[in-house]
Tab-separated table of C-alpha atoms in Angstrom:
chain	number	residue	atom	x	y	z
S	1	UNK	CA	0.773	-22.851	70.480
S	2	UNK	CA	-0.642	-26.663	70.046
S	3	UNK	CA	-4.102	-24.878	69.455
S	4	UNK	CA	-2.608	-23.340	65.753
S	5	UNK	CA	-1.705	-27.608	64.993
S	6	UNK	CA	-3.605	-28.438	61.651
S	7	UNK	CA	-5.977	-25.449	61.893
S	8	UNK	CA	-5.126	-23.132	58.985
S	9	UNK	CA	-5.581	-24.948	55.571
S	10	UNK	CA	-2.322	-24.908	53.769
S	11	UNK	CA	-3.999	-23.446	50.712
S	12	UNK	CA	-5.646	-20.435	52.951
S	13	UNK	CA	-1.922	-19.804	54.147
S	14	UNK	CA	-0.806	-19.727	50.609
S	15	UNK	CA	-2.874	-17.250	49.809
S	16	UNK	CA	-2.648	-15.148	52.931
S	17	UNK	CA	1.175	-14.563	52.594
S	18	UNK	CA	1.118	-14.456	48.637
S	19	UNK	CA	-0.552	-11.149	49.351
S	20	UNK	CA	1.491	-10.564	52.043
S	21	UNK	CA	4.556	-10.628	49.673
S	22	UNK	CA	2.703	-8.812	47.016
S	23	UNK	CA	2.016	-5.918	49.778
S	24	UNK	CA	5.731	-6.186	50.647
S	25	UNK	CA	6.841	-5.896	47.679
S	26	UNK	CA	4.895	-3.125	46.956
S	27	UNK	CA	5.626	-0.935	50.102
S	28	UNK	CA	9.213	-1.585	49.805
S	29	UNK	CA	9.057	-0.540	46.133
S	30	UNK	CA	12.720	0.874	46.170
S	31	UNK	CA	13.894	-2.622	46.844
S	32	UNK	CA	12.744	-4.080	43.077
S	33	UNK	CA	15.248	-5.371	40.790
S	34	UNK	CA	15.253	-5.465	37.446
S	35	UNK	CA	15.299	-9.967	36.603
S	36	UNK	CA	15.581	-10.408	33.165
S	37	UNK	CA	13.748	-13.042	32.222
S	38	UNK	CA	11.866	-13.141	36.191
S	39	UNK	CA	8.484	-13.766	34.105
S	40	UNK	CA	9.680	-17.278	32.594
S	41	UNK	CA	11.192	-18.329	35.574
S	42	UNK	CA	8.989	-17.406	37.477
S	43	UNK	CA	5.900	-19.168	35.492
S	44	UNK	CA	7.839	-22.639	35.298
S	45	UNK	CA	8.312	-22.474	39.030
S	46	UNK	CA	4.774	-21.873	39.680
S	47	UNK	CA	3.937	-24.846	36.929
S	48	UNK	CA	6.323	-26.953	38.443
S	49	UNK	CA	4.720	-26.169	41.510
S	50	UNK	CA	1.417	-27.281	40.573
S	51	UNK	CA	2.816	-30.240	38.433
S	52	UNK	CA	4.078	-31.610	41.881
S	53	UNK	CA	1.514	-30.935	43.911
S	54	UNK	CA	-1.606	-32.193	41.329
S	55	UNK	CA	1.415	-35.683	41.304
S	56	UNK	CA	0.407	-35.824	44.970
S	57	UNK	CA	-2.990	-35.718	45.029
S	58	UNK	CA	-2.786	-38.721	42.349
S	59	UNK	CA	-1.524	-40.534	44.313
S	60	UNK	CA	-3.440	-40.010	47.597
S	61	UNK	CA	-6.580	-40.656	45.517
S	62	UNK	CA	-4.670	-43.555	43.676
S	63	UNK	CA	-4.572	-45.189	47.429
S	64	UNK	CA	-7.984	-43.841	48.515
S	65	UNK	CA	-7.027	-42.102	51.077
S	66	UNK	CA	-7.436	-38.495	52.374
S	67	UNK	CA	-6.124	-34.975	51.141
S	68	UNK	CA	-7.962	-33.147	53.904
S	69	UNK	CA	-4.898	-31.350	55.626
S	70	UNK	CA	-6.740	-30.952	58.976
S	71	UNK	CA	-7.503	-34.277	59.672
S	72	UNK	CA	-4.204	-36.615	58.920
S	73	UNK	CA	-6.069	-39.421	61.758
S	74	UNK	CA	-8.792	-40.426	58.532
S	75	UNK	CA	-5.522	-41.613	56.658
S	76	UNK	CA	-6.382	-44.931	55.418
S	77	UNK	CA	-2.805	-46.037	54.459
S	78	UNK	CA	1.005	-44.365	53.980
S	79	UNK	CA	1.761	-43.466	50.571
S	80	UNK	CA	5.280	-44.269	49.418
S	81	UNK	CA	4.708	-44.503	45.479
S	82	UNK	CA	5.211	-41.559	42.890
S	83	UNK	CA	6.532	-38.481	44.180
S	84	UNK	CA	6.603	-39.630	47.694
S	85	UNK	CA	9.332	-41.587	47.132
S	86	UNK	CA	11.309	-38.439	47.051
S	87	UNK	CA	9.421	-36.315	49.340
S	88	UNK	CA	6.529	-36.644	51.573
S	89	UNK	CA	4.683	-33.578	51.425
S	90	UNK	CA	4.647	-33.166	47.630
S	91	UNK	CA	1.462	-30.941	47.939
S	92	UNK	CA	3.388	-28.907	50.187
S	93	UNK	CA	6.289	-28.647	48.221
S	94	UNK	CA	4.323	-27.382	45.157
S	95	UNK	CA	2.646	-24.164	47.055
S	96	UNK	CA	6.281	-23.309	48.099
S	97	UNK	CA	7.639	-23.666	45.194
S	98	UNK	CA	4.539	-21.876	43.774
S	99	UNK	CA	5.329	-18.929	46.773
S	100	UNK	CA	8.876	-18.868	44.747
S	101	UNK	CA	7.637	-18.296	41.629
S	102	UNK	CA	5.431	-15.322	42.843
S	103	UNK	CA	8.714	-14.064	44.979
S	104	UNK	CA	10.427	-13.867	41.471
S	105	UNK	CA	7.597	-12.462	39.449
S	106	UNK	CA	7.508	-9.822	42.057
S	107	UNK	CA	11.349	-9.315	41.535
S	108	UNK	CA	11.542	-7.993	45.514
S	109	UNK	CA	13.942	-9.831	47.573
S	110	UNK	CA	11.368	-8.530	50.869
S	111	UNK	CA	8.522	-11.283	49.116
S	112	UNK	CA	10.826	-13.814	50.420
S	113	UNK	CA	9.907	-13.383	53.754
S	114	UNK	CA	6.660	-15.342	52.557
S	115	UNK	CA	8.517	-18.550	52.079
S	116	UNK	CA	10.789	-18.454	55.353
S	117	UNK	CA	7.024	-18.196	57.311
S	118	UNK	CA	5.330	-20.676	55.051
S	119	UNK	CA	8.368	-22.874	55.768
S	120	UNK	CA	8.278	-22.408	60.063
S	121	UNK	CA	4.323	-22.632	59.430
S	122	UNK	CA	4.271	-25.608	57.731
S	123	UNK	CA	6.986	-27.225	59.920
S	124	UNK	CA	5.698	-26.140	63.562
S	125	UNK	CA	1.722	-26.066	63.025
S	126	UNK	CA	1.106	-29.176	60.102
S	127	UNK	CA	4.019	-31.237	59.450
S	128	UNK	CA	5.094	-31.995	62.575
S	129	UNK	CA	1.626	-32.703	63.753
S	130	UNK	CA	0.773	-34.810	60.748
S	131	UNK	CA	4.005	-36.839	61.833
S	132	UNK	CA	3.052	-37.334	65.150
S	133	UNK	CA	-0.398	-38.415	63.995
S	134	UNK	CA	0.598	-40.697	61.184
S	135	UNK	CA	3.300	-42.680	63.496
S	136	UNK	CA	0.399	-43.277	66.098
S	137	UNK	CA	-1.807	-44.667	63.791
S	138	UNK	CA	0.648	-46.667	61.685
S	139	UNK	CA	3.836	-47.336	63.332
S	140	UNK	CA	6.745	-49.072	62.022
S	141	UNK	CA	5.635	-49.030	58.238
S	142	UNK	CA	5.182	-45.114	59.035
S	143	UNK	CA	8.541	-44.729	60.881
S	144	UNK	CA	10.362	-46.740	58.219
S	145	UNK	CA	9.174	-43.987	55.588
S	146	UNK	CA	10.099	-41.165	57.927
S	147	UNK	CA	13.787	-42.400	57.976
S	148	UNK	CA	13.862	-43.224	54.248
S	149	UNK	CA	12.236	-40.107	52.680
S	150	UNK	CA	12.813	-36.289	53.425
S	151	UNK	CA	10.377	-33.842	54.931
S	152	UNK	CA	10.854	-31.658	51.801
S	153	UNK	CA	13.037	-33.150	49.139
């Protein structure tokens, strides 16, 4: 399974299960709810979402260094300001939480299958190998941050 590590961009996996969850929700129509209000919700999540993620691409630009999720190695320096002092894989963060939103808009409790596999994705096949790389290539300032700062929040 170490040939799936950092090969599908997290935005291409985004969109593969969002319409994953759509055709869920569809073909398991009987399933809908009726969520007052799942519109709303549903939107701030999303924006919230976005809000987080745009917050960490600030600050990886901020730092000059890379945003390009399949190669962590051209990481010029660990990023601890902003929103990664509370979480180090803000842009991450923001597509799930953007997954959730579309989950409630679709008002189908089978969408949420989407964000249990964009979790294990993200865990297995780009976090964990983005950890491995980033403590190689910057040690004990890395590993400090690791033990200060959660995977997700």
């Amino acid at each position: 399974m170490k040939s799936l590590e950092l090969k599908v961009p997290p935005v291409l996996l985004f969109v593969l299960l969002a319409a994953a969850m759509y055709g869920l929700a569809r073909g398991l129509a009987m399933w809908t709810l009726a969520l007052p209000g799942r519109v709303a919700v549903a939107v701030a999540l999303a924006a919230a979402g976005v809000a987080i993620a745009l917050a960490g691409v600030a600050e990886f630009r901020r730092s000059r260094t890379t945003v390009h999720p399949q190669h962590p190695e051209r990481a010029s320096s660990v990023v601890t300001r902003g929103v990664y002092r509370w979480t180090r894989n803000p842009m991450y963060l923001g597509l799930l939480l953007a997954l959730l939103g579309w989950a409630i808009f679709l008002a189908n409790p089978a969408a949420l299958a989407g964000l249990m596999v964009f979790v294990a994705w993200m865990n297995r096949f780009q976090i964990v190998p983005e950890e491995r790389l980033l403590s190689e290539k910057f040690g004990p300032a890395y590993a400090s941050y690791l033990a200060r700062v959660r995977r997700w929040l």
